[in-house]
XYZ file of C-alpha atoms in Angstrom:
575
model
C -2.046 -16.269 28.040
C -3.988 -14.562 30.741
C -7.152 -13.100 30.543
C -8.282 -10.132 31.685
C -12.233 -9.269 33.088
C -13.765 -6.386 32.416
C -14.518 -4.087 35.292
C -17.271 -3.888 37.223
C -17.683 -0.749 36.751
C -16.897 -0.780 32.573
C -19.875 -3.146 32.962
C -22.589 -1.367 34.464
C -21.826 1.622 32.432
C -22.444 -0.727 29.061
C -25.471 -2.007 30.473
C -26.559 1.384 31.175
C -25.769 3.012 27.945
C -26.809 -0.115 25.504
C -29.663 -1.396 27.642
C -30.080 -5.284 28.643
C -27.027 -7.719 27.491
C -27.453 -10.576 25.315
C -28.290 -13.753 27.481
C -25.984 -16.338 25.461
C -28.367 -19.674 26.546
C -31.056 -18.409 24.510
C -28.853 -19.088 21.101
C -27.861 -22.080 19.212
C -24.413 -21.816 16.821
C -26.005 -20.610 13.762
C -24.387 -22.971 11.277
C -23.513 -26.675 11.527
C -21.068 -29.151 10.850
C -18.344 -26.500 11.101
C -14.915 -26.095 12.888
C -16.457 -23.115 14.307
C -13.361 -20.640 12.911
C -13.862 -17.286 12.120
C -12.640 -14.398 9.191
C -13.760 -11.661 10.594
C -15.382 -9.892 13.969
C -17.405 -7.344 14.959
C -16.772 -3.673 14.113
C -14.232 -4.261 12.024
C -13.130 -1.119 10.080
C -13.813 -1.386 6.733
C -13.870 0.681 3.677
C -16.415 3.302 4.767
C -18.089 1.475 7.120
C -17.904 -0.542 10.650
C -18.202 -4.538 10.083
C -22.093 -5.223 10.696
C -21.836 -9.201 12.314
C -18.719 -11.773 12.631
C -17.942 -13.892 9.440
C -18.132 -17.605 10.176
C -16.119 -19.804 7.904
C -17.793 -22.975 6.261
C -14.536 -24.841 6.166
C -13.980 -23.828 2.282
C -17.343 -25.129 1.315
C -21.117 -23.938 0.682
C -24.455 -25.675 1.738
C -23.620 -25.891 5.099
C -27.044 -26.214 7.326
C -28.359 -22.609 8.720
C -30.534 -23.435 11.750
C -32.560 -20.695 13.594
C -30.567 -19.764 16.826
C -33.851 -18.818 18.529
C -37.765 -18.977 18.570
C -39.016 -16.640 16.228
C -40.109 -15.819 12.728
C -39.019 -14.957 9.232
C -39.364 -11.674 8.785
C -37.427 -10.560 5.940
C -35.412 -12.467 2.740
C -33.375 -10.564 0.525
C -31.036 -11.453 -2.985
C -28.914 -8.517 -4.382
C -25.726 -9.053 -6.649
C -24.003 -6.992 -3.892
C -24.062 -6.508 -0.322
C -25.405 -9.706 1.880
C -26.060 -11.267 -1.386
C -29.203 -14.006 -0.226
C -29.867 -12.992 3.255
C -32.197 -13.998 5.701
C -33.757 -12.204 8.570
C -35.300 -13.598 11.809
C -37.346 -11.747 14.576
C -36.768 -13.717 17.431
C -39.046 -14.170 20.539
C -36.278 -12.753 22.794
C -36.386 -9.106 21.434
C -34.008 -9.254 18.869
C -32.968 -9.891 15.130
C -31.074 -12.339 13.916
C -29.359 -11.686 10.211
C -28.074 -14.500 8.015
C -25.770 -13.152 4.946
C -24.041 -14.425 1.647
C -26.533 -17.458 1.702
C -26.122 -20.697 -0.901
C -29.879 -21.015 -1.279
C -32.681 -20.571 1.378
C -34.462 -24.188 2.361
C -36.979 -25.360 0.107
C -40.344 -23.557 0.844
C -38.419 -19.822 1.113
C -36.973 -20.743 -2.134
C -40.310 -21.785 -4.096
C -41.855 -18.275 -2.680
C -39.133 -16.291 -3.802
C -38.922 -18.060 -7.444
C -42.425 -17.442 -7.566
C -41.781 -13.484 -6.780
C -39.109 -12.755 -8.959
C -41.264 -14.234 -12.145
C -44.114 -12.450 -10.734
C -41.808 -9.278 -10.948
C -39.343 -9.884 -13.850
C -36.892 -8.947 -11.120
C -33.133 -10.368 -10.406
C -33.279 -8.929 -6.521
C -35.748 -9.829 -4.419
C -36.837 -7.653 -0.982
C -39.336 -9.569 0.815
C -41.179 -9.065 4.029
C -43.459 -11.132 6.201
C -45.176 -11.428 9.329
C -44.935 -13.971 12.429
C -47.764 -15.984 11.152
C -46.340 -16.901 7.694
C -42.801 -18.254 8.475
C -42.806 -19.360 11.874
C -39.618 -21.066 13.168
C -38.376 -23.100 16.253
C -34.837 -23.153 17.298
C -32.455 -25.359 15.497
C -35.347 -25.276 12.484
C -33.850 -25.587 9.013
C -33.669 -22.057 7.413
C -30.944 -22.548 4.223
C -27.852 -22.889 3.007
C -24.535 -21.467 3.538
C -22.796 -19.956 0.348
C -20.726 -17.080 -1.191
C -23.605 -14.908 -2.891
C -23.052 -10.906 -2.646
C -19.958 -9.129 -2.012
C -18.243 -12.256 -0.394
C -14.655 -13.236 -1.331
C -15.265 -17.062 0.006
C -17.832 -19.615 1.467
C -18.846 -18.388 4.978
C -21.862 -16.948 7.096
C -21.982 -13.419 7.532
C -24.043 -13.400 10.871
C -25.215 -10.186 13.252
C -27.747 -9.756 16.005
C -29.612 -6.810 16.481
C -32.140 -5.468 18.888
C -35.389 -5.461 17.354
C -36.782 -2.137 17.917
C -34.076 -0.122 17.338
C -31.997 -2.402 14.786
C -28.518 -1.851 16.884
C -26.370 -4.085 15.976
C -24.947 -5.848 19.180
C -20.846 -7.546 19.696
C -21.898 -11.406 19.789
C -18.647 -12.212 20.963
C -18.180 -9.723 23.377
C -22.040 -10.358 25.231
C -20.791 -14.248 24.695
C -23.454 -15.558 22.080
C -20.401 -16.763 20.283
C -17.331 -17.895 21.883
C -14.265 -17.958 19.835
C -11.100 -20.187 20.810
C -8.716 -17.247 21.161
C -5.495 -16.649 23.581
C -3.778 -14.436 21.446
C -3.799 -10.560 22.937
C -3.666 -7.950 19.955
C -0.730 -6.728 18.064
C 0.332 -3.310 18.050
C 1.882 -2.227 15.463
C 3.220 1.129 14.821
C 2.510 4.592 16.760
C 1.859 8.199 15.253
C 2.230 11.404 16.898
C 0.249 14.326 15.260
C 0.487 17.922 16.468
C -2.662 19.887 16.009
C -2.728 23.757 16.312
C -6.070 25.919 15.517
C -6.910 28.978 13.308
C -10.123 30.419 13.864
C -11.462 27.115 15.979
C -10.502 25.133 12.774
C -7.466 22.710 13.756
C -4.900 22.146 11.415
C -2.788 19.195 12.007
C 0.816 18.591 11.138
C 2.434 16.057 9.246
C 2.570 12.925 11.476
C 5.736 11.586 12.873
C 5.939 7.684 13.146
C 7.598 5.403 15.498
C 8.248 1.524 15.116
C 7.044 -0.196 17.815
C 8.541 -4.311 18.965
C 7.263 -6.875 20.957
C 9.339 -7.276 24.292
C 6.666 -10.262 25.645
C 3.000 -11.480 25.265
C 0.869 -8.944 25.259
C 4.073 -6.383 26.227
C 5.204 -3.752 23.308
C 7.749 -0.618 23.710
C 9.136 1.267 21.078
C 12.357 0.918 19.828
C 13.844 4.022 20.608
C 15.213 4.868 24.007
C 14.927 8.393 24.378
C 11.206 10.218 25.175
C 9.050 10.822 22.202
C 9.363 14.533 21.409
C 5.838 16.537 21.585
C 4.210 19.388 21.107
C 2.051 21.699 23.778
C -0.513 19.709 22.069
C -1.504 16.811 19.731
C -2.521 13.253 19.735
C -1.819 9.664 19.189
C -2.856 7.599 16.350
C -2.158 3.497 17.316
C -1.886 0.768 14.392
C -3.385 -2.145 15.707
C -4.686 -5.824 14.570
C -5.286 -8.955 16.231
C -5.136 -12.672 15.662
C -7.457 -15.902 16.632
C -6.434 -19.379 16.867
C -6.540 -21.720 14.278
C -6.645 -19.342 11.340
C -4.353 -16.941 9.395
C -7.006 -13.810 9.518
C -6.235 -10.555 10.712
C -8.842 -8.885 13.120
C -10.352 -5.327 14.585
C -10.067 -4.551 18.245
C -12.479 -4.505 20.580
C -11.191 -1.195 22.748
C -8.146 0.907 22.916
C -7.161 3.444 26.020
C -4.497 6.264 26.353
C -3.794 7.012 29.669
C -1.294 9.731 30.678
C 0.778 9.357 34.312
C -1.991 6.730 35.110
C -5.046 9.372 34.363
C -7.344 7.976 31.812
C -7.139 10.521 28.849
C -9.264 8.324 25.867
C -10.760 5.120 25.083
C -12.375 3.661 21.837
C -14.679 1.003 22.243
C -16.420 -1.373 19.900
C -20.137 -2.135 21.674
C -22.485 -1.946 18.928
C -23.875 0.750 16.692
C -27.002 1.623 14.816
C -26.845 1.099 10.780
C -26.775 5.058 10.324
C -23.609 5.200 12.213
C -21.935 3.043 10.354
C -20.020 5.031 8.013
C -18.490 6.908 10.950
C -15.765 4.165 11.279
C -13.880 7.058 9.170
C -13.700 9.090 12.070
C -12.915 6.546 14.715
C -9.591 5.839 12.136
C -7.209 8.351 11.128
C -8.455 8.250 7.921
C -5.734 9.310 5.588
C -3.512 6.461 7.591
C -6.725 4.119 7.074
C -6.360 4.080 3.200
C -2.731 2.678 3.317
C -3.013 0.755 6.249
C -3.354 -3.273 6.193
C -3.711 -2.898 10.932
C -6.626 -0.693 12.063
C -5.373 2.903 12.417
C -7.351 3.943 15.617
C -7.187 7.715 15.981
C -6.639 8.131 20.205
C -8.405 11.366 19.909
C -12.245 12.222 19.183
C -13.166 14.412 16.171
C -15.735 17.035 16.500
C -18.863 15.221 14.800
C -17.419 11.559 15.663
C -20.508 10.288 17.683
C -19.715 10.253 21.640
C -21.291 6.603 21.883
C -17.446 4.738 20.578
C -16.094 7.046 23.790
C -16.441 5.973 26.931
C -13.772 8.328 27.917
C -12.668 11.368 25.912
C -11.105 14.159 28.221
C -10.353 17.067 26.200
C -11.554 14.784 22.989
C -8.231 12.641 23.840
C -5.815 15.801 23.128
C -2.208 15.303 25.215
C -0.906 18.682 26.284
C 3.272 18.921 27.540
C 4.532 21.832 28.753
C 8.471 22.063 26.779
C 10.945 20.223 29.123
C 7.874 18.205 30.739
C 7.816 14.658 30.951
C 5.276 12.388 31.016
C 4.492 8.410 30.728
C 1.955 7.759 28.187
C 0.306 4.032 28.470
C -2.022 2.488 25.291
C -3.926 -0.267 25.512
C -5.698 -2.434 23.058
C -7.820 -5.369 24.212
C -9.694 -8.031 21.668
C -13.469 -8.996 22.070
C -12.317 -12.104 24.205
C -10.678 -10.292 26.865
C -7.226 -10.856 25.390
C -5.028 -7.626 25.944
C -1.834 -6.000 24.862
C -0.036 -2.838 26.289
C 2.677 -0.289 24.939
C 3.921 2.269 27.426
C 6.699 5.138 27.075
C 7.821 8.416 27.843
C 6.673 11.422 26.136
C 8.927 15.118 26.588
C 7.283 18.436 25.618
C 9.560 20.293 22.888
C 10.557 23.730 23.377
C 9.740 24.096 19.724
C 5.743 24.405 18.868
C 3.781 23.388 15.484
C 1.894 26.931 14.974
C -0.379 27.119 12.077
C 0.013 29.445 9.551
C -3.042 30.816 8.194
C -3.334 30.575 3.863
C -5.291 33.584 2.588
C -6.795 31.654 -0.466
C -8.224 28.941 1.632
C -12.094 28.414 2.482
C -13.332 27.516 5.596
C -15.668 24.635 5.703
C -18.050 23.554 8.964
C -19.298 20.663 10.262
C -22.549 22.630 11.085
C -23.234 24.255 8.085
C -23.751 23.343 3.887
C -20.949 25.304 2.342
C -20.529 25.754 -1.745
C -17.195 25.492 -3.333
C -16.546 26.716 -6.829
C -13.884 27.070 -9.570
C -15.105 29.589 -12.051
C -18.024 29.630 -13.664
C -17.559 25.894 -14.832
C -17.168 24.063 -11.547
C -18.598 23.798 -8.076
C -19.489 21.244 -5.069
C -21.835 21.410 -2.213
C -21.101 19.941 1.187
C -23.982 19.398 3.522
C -24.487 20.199 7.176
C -23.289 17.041 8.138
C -21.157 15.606 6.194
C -17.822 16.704 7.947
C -16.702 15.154 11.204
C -14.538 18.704 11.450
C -13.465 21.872 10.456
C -10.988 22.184 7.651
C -9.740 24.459 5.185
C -9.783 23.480 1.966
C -8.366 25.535 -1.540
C -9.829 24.564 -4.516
C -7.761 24.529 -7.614
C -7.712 22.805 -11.468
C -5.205 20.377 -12.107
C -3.850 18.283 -15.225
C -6.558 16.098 -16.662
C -5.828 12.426 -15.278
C -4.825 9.384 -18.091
C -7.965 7.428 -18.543
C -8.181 3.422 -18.849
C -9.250 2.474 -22.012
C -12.596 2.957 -23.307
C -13.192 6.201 -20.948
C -12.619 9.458 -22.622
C -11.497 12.411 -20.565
C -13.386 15.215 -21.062
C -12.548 18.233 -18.772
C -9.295 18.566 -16.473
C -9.556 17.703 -12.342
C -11.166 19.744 -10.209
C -10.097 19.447 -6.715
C -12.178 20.529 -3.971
C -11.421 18.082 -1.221
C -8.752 16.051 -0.768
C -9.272 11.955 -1.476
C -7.914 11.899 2.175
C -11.096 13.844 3.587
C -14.255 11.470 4.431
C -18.060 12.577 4.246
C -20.441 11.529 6.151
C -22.997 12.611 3.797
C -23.323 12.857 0.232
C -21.360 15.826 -1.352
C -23.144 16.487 -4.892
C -20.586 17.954 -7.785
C -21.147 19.930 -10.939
C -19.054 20.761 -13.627
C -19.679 22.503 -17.080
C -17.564 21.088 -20.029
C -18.177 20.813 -23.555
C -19.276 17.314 -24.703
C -19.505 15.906 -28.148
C -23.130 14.547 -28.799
C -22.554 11.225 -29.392
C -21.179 10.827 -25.814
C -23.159 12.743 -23.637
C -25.468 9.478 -23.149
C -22.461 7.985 -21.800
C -21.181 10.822 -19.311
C -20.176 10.388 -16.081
C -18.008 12.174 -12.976
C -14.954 10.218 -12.326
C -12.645 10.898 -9.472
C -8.913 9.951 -9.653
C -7.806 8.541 -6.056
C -4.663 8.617 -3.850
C -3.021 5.918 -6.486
C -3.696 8.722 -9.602
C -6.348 6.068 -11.147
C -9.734 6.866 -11.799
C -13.188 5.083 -10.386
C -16.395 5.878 -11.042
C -18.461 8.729 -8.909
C -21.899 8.424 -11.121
C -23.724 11.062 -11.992
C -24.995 12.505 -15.280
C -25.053 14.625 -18.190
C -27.884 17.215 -18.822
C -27.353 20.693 -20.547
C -23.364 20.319 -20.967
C -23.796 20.138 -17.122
C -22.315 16.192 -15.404
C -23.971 16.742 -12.022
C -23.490 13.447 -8.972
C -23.849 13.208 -5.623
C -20.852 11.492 -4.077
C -18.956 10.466 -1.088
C -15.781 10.625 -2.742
C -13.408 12.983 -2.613
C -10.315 13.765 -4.667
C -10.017 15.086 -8.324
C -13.061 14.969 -10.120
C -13.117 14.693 -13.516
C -16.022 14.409 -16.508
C -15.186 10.937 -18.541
C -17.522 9.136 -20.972
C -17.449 5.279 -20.365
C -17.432 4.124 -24.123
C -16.941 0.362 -23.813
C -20.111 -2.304 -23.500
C -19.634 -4.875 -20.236
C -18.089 -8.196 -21.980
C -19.973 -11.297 -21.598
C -19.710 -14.583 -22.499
C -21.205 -17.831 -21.896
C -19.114 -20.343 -20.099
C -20.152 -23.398 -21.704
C -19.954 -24.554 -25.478
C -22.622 -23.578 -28.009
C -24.983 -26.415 -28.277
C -23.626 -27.992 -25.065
C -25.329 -30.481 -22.806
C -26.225 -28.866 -19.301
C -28.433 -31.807 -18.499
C -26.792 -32.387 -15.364
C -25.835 -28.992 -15.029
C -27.114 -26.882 -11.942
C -27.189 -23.698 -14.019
C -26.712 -21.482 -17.228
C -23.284 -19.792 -16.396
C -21.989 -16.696 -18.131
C -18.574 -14.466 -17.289
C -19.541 -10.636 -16.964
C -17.460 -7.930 -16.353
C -17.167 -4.370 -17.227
C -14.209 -1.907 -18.034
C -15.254 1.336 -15.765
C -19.007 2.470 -14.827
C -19.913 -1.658 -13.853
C -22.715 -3.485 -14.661
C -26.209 -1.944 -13.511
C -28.876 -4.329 -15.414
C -29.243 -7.481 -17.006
C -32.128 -9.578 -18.505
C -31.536 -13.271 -19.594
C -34.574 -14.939 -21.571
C -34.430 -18.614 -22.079
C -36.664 -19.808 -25.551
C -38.293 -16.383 -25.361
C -39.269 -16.727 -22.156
C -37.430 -14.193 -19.124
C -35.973 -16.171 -16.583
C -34.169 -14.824 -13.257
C -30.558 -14.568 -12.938
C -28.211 -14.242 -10.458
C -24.767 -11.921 -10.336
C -21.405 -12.837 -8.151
C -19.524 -9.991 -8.731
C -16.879 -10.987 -7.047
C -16.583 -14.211 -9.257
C -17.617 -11.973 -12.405
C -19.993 -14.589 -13.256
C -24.082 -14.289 -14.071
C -26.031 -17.617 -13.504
C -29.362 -18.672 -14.043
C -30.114 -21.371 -11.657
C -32.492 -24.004 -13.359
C -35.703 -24.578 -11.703
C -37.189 -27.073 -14.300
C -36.450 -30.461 -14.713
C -34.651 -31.634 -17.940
C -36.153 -32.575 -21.001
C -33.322 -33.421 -23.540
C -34.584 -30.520 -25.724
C -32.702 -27.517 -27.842
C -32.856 -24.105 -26.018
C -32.012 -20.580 -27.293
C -30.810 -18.147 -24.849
C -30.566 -14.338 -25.420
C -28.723 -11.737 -22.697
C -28.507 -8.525 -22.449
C -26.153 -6.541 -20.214
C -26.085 -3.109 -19.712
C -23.697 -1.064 -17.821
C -24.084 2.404 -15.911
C -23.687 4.719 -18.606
C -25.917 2.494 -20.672
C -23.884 0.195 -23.088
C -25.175 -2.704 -23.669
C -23.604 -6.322 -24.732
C -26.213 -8.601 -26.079
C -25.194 -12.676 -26.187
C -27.512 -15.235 -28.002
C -26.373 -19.082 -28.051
C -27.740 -22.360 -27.449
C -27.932 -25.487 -25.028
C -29.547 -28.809 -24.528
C -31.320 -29.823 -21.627
């Protein structure tokens, strides 16, 4: 497979706009004793937000050896249930930051200090910060152990770079700090068309037409009908896209992908690196209501209003294609990986003499990106969007609809109230009211839920106060007022009375039915002890730190979900 350089010019203008690339001989590979294969890369779009770092994989295992990849220091260790799970951070002497996520156990000393903080603190997490003279570390030092902690679905590192004063996360793969074996160019999979008209400078888009697209050669796609691809006098493309690596059976995110119209570059998305409050604007770079039911990366060939200009290197007329009826013209896409691997679909497009023209809907509301905006239904419902929190201007019409069914355990206590479709992304928090009437003995356990594209619902927090369920949300859809009735379930995973001498922990299965866990506290003789979550693995552990002593032990824990039912579990061990 051929590879492809970037241009000269593409070059300079990254340099320019990101500031000094990565010098790849100042890093060591993070991890050792690997087969260097990878799960996921950089920028990846994920579920409300872009993919921080590349995921390594351990080869199925944990306790692989982290080394430091540069001079520097420990600046920063971290252990959450969620998120990075143990984490380590290193300033380096080079100017940046070097993160380390979904750790087995940091090396020995780190440990001991952060044992000694959580007893200090009676605290599960742990956020701790240092400076260069208390963790000092050479390159290739010792800094832990690779694991699954946090919101990991299986052993790997979770590793990023960022520049140090500004924390923007950089492309390893794409500077070359990390050189993945890869000759396979991306796939592209299917190809929308969406006509977009606009009523009172709010565009309105229609309902997208879809084309199936087949591979003719490596790297070479066309679609798989003959004729041009009908358009309107205006509208743009949305591309499905993923990509491959050799030596594994993941499914990546693209690095860039270009329109270009009769060999005039119209748009291009590209995946340098982006600061942490940017993050969650991966739901504009998608098409977002394609995003949700999409297993490829729906890439949205045209720029929304708010979308931040620094993922557009090119965006004439925000990526809009304009045909005249009875006008033809060739439309190329590109879409090129992080190792230089690229793939190409070209065809002909043919302006219809038939135009999408937006009719305008009397009982909408306008909403803007620019201003905070107040929705309401009555006197018993209403939500307030932010300046900020749209990437465009919509219309929106809020209505009641049939109360949802509820899992069991949650008790529906109002019907939906739709303000925004599930299919709408914020950028910022929305925050939702509604009045209902709620029988005392569950307004302690009151929530907002919202019922998604599926018709099940999730929890969107919140609480009760005054017959009034008030949260502040991202998500959108039908929201509802539900009381979470059920306590988590817990159990320990071992035998009453059993032997754990040789056991590295006290193990427990945890789980709850809607509003998930929020607290727990294990004591062991009386005695708090810390204790770790895996959510993913719905287990709690309690890792020991004392050696055995062939002596009776009663436990007691207490778990407590979000609407504040509690499970409490007492047994016994020997150890």
């Amino acid at each position: 497979m051929r590879r492809f350089l970037i241009p000269l010019l593409a070059t300079a203008l990254a340099a320019a706009a990101y500031g000094q690339r990565l010098d790849p001989a100042d890093y060591v590979y993070p991890v050792l004793d690997v087969s260097r294969l990878y799960a996921a890369n950089f920028g990846e779009l994920r579920p409300a937000h872009f993919h921080a770092g590349i995921d390594i994989k351990t080869d199925g295992v944990e306790g692989k050896l982290l080394v430091a990849v540069a001079d520097g220091y420990v600046s920063r260790v971290s252990l959450a249930a969620g998120g990075y799970g143990r984490a380590i951070y290193l300033t380096l002497d080079n100017g940046t930051t070097a993160v380390y996520g979904h750790l087995q156990r940091f090396r020995d000393d780190i440990e001991k200090r952060v044992r000694e903080e959580r007893y200090r603190n009676r605290s599960n997490g742990a956020d701790l910060r240092f400076d260069a003279a208390e963790w000092p570390v050479r390159q290739g030092d010792t800094i832990g152990f690779s694991g699954n902690s946090g919101s990991s679905m299986g052993p790997h590192l979770h590793f990023e770079l960022r520049d140090t004063p500004t924390q923007r996360l950089r492309n390893v793969v794409r500077e070359g700090v990390i050189r993945p074996e890869d000759d396979l160019p991306p796939r592209i999979m299917r190809l929308h068309y969406i006509e977009v008209d606009t009523l009172d400078g709010i565009p309105v888009h229609r309902r997208p037409v879809s084309y199936a697209v087949v591979r003719e050669a490596e790297g070479r796609y066309r679609l798989t009908r003959e004729e041009p691809v009908g358009t309107g006098r205006k509208g743009y493309f949305v591309a499905e896209v993923t990509d491959r690596r050799n030596g594994v059976h993941n499914t990546f995110g693209v690095w860039r992908v270009s329109l270009a119209v009769d060999g005039e570059p119209r748009f291009e998305y590209r995946m340098d690196g982006f600061t942490h409050d940017l993050s969650r604007c991966c739901d504009a770079v998608s098409c977002y209501p394609m995003q949700l039911g999409s297993r490829n990366e729906a890439i949205r060939l045209a720029r929304m209003e708010r979308s931040p200009a620094c993922f557009y290197p090119v965006a004439e007329e925000r990526g809009i294609v304009r045909t005249a009826p009875g006008e033809v013209r060739r439309v190329r896409i590109e879409a090129e990986d992080d190792c230089g691997n690229r793939s190409a679909l070209e065809f002909d497009i043919r302006g219809r003499a038939d135009t999408f023209r937006a009719k305008a809907d009397p009982a909408a509301t306008a909403l803007r990106p620019e201003r905070t905006s107040t929705l309401r239904i009555g006197r018993t419902a209403h939500v307030t969007v932010p300046a900020g929190a749209l990437y465009e201007p919509l219309f929106v019409r809020p209505e009641i609809r049939p109360a949802p069914e509820a899992p069991e355990g949650v008790v529906v206590l109002s019907p939906a109230y739709r303000f925004l479709d599930c299919t709408t992304p914020l950028r910022l928090a929305a925050t939702a009211e509604i009045r209902t009437d709620i029988p005392r003995p569950l307004q302690l356990r009151t929530l907002l839920a919202v019922r998604n594209r599926h018709g099940r619902l999730s929890a969107a927090g919140g609480r009760c106060n005054n017959g009034i369920v008030r949260a502040a949300t991202r998500s959108t859809g039908d929201f509802v007022v539900v009381a979470d009735t059920l306590p988590p379930r817990v159990r320990p995973l071992f035998e009453r009375g059993a032997d754990l001498s040789r056991a590295e922990g006290l193990r427990f299965g945890a789980g709850d039915n809607f509003s998930g866990i929020a607290a727990w506290s294990l004591e062991i003789d009386g005695q708090w002890v810390p204790c770790d979550r895996f959510p993913i693995k719905g287990t709690l552990v309690h890792f020991f730190d004392t050696p055995p002593a062939r002596s009776r032990h009663t436990v007691r824990l207490s778990v407590t979900d979000a609407c504040g039912n509690t499970t409490r579990c007492e047994t016994e061990f020997v150890r």
